[in-house]
C-alpha positions as a printed Julia matrix, in Angstrom:
334×3 Matrix{Float64}:
  13.32   19.62   -9.86
  13.74   22.52   -7.43
  11.52   22.78   -4.31
   9.25   25.41   -5.88
   8.75   23.23   -8.95
   7.89   20.26   -6.74
   5.31   22.25   -4.8
   3.71   23.59   -7.99
   3.61   20.08   -9.49
   1.94   18.68   -6.38
  -0.62   21.49   -6.32
  -1.38   20.98  -10.01
  -1.75   17.23   -9.49
  -4.16   17.77   -6.57
  -6.21   20.25   -8.59
  -6.49   17.76  -11.47
  -7.44   14.97   -9.05
 -10.15   17.12   -7.44
 -11.57   18.21  -10.82
 -11.37   14.76  -12.45
 -15.0    13.75  -11.7
 -16.17   16.77  -13.75
 -13.81   16.02  -16.64
 -14.57   12.37  -17.35
 -17.41    9.86  -17.59
 -18.54    7.35  -14.98
 -16.48    4.52  -16.47
 -13.15    6.3   -16.17
 -14.17    7.73  -12.82
 -14.6     4.15  -11.58
 -11.15    3.28  -12.99
  -9.68    6.31  -11.2
 -11.34    5.23   -7.94
  -9.83    1.75   -8.27
  -6.43    3.32   -8.98
  -6.74    5.32   -5.76
  -7.49    2.1    -3.87
  -4.3     0.63   -5.26
  -2.36    3.75   -4.31
  -3.42    3.28   -0.67
  -2.61   -0.44   -0.67
   0.67    0.02   -2.52
   1.81    2.71   -0.07
   1.16    0.3     2.79
   3.13   -2.44    1.07
   5.85    0.08    0.24
   6.52    0.45    3.98
   7.02   -3.31    4.25
   8.86   -4.05    0.99
  10.33   -0.71   -0.05
  11.47    0.65    3.31
  12.13   -2.46    5.4
  12.97   -4.86    2.57
  10.51   -7.56    3.69
   9.11   -9.43    0.68
   5.42   -9.98    1.45
   3.38  -12.1    -0.96
   0.25  -12.18    1.21
  -0.51   -8.49    1.67
  -4.1    -8.93    0.5
  -4.74  -10.61    3.86
  -4.7    -7.19    5.61
  -6.95   -5.78    2.91
  -9.35   -8.63    3.76
  -9.09   -8.03    7.52
 -10.19   -4.41    7.12
 -13.02   -5.26    4.73
 -14.42   -8.12    6.8
 -14.12   -6.25   10.09
 -16.11   -3.33    8.7
 -18.6    -5.62    6.97
 -19.26   -7.71   10.09
 -19.54   -4.75   12.46
 -21.92   -2.87   10.15
 -24.19   -5.8     9.19
 -24.25   -7.86   12.39
 -23.81   -5.2    15.08
 -25.13   -2.14   13.17
 -22.07   -0.01   13.83
 -21.42    3.23   12.02
 -18.78    3.04    9.3
 -16.65    5.69   11.0
 -16.64    3.69   14.24
 -15.41    0.57   12.46
 -12.31    2.28   11.06
 -10.23    2.39   14.28
 -11.35   -1.15   15.16
 -10.28   -2.39   11.71
  -6.9    -0.74   12.05
  -6.29   -2.14   15.54
  -7.3    -5.67   14.51
  -5.08   -5.44   11.41
  -2.13   -4.3    13.53
  -2.69   -7.2    15.93
  -2.94   -9.66   13.04
   0.23   -8.15   11.61
   2.07   -8.77   14.87
   0.67  -12.3    15.19
   1.73  -13.14   11.64
   5.0   -11.27   11.83
   6.32  -12.44   15.2
   7.09  -16.03   14.16
   8.05  -15.22   10.57
  10.12  -12.04   10.51
  13.19  -13.85   11.8
  13.26  -15.44    8.35
  14.82  -13.77    5.33
  14.45  -13.49    1.55
  12.69  -16.44   -0.12
  11.73  -18.13    3.14
   9.91  -15.0     4.33
   8.11  -14.7     0.98
   6.88  -18.3     1.14
   5.63  -17.96    4.72
   3.79  -14.68    4.03
   2.21  -16.3     0.98
   0.99  -19.11    3.24
  -0.48  -16.72    5.81
  -2.27  -14.79    3.07
  -3.9   -18.0     1.89
  -4.8   -18.95    5.47
  -6.74  -15.7     5.91
  -8.58  -16.28    2.63
  -9.43  -19.89    3.53
 -10.69  -18.78    6.95
 -12.96  -16.26    5.21
 -14.32  -19.06    3.03
 -15.05  -21.42    5.93
 -16.19  -19.23    8.83
 -19.9   -18.58    9.24
 -19.41  -15.02   10.52
 -17.68  -14.08    7.25
 -20.53  -15.48    5.19
 -18.47  -18.46    4.01
 -17.82  -18.6     0.26
 -20.77  -16.3    -0.47
 -19.29  -13.43    1.54
 -21.16  -10.57    3.18
 -23.89   -8.66    1.36
 -25.99   -5.62    2.15
 -23.25   -3.58    3.81
 -24.8    -0.14    4.53
 -23.47    3.01    2.94
 -21.57    5.43    5.2
 -23.1     8.79    6.03
 -21.97   12.2     7.22
 -24.82   13.57    9.27
 -27.91   13.19    7.12
 -25.93   12.91    3.87
 -25.39    9.33    2.69
 -22.3     8.58    0.62
 -23.86    6.55   -2.16
 -22.73    8.02   -5.47
 -19.62    7.18   -7.44
 -18.28   10.69   -6.95
 -18.73   10.42   -3.17
 -16.52    7.36   -2.93
 -13.99    8.87   -5.32
 -13.45   11.83   -3.0
 -13.47    9.6     0.1
 -10.71    7.34   -1.19
  -8.85   10.39   -2.58
  -8.68   11.86    0.93
  -7.5     8.54    2.35
  -4.89    8.2    -0.42
  -3.52   11.69    0.33
  -3.33   10.88    4.05
  -1.6     7.56    3.31
   0.99    9.25    1.08
   1.68   11.96    3.67
   1.99    9.41    6.49
   4.37    7.17    4.51
   6.45   10.16    3.45
   6.82   11.29    7.06
   7.73    7.78    8.14
  10.3     7.42    5.38
  12.12   10.6     6.4
  12.01    9.85   10.13
  14.59    8.03   12.27
  12.37    4.97   12.18
  12.34    5.1     8.39
  16.12    5.31    8.29
  16.34    2.37   10.67
  14.15    0.34    8.27
  16.43    1.27    5.39
  19.54    0.22    7.32
  17.86   -3.13    8.0
  16.94   -3.46    4.35
  20.51   -2.86    3.21
  22.24   -5.08    5.82
  20.43   -6.63    8.77
  23.57   -7.85   10.49
  25.3    -4.48   10.28
  22.17   -2.69   11.51
  21.85   -5.05   14.46
  25.55   -4.66   15.26
  24.98   -0.91   15.52
  22.22   -1.43   18.09
  19.03   -1.45   16.0
  16.48   -3.95   17.26
  15.71   -5.49   13.86
  12.82   -7.67   15.08
  11.11   -4.72   16.73
  11.6    -2.52   13.67
  10.36   -5.25   11.31
   7.22   -5.8    13.39
   6.59   -2.07   13.4
   6.89   -1.93    9.61
   4.62   -4.95    9.22
   2.0    -3.48   11.58
   1.97   -0.06    9.91
   1.65   -1.67    6.5
  -1.23   -3.78    7.83
  -3.02   -0.7     9.22
  -2.84    1.13    5.89
  -4.05   -1.97    4.03
  -6.99   -2.42    6.4
  -8.04    1.19    5.86
  -8.32    0.55    2.14
 -10.24   -2.65    2.83
 -12.79   -0.87    5.01
 -13.57    1.69    2.32
 -13.71   -1.06   -0.3
 -16.37   -2.9     1.74
 -18.76    0.04    1.93
 -18.17    1.09   -1.68
 -19.0    -2.35   -3.06
 -21.65   -3.03   -0.35
 -20.66   -6.7    -0.68
 -17.41   -8.61   -0.19
 -16.36  -12.17   -0.96
 -13.13  -14.17   -0.5
 -12.45  -14.03   -4.24
 -11.64  -10.31   -3.91
  -8.64  -11.08   -1.65
  -6.86  -13.75   -3.62
  -3.13  -14.21   -4.21
  -3.53  -12.33   -7.5
  -4.45   -9.18   -5.57
  -1.24   -9.43   -3.53
   0.79   -9.8    -6.72
  -0.89   -6.79   -8.36
  -0.18   -4.61   -5.33
   3.43   -5.8    -5.23
   3.69   -5.16   -8.97
   2.64   -1.53   -8.43
   5.43   -1.09   -5.86
   8.12   -2.74   -7.99
   6.97   -1.03  -11.19
   7.11    2.44   -9.64
  10.29    1.92   -7.63
  10.91    0.31   -4.25
  10.85    2.91   -1.5
   9.8     5.7    -3.87
   6.55    7.33   -2.79
   5.77    9.15   -6.08
   7.0     6.07   -7.96
   4.54    3.84   -6.11
   1.71    6.27   -6.95
   2.72    6.11  -10.61
   3.02    2.32  -10.49
  -0.45    1.9    -8.97
  -2.01    4.14  -11.62
  -0.29    2.27  -14.46
  -1.23   -1.17  -13.11
  -4.9    -0.17  -13.24
  -4.91    2.15  -16.24
  -2.79    0.25  -18.77
  -5.09   -2.81  -19.09
  -8.04   -0.45  -19.52
  -6.25    1.62  -22.16
  -5.47   -1.59  -24.05
  -9.07   -2.79  -23.92
  -9.49   -1.97  -27.62
  -7.22   -4.94  -28.34
  -9.12   -7.24  -26.01
  -7.45  -10.48  -27.1
  -3.94   -9.1   -26.81
  -4.05   -6.55  -24.02
  -2.69   -8.73  -21.21
   0.03  -10.09  -23.49
   1.06   -6.53  -24.41
   0.9    -5.54  -20.74
   3.09   -8.48  -19.76
   5.65   -7.8   -22.48
   5.83   -4.17  -21.39
   6.48   -5.23  -17.8
   9.22   -7.65  -18.83
  10.87   -4.96  -20.96
  10.67   -2.51  -18.05
  12.33   -5.02  -15.71
  15.12   -5.57  -18.23
  15.84   -1.95  -19.06
  14.62   -0.14  -15.92
  14.99   -2.62  -13.03
  15.1     0.13  -10.4
  11.56    1.21  -11.35
  10.05    4.01  -13.38
  10.56    6.59  -10.62
  13.27    5.22   -8.32
  13.85    6.54   -4.84
  16.52    9.2    -4.65
  18.83    7.17   -2.45
  18.73    4.34   -5.01
  19.7     6.35   -8.08
  23.1     7.5    -6.92
  22.5    10.77   -8.83
  22.09   13.11   -5.9
  24.13   16.25   -6.19
  25.6    18.78   -3.8
  24.28   18.93   -0.29
  21.58   16.28   -0.9
  24.16   13.63   -1.73
  26.26   14.65    1.26
  23.2    14.38    3.49
  22.44   10.87    2.25
  26.01    9.75    2.87
  26.01   11.41    6.3
  22.78    9.64    7.28
  24.41    6.35    6.4
  27.42    6.89    8.62
  28.03    4.65   11.57
  27.7     7.51   14.04
  24.2     8.43   12.86
  23.16    4.78   12.72
  24.15    4.46   16.37
  22.24    7.61   17.37
  19.16    6.64   15.37
  19.12    3.11   16.76
  19.39    4.33   20.35
  16.46    6.72   19.86
  14.37    4.07   18.08
  14.96    1.59   20.91
  14.19    4.27   23.49
């Protein structure tokens, strides 16, 4: 698609997204809101898994950190929702560094197992700590407000999470096309070669993990005020798998692919609700078939397809040259 076609498609998609609350009923509006939550979370995980190649099976832990931070600050200390957002993001980044520092020296399956363990640790802490409400969770979280207007309706939260999803997509896109994003991709392809060219792989991995944690916490904060109650069950291992599934289904490292994957992960089970007894079986068979016949994802990243033409393909090959790797790594380290 040419640049003009891309711009028109994006504008059309945004117009449809903005008009959706007036075109559907409350049930499908709630499904669309949940899909937008998954878009935010999947974009955060895409930084970790898609860009940096770090398999994280405990990503729901950062979702929980954002939700519980906002819930505690609003119910115990009576903070405004907007004031809790930067605190949630900072705490999530710190947690990301604490979790990542001892684990990111590991690779492949070992990293996946350790991140799975840390995700379960966060959930178990939420179950056992008094400040998190133990197994019952936190209830009565106030609704956010803008001036005298209280965001309480379904449409209000749809537009709120839509804005956050757009910001998340823009931020991840900018990161992916930056020197830092290219450094992550070099690490993903070959850590040893990237380190030999001067890229500080531990520093870059921690940065990816922290940014992914910040985006996940932002989704968690909005989730807390939308539901007005949170419990450890909402941040289980299954949530991490569903978010990872959205990334893999759409295409690792592909921003529009991850958006598509998140929408399908939420929408397909709902579309199959008419065959209640079979819908998850059909969904699972469809996923297996997709992995067999389309392992790169439904909308793979351009650098993964090998189908770039003309100057775009030359640019991709040039960015992968040793000279540019050296320059990028020096600027990243600086």
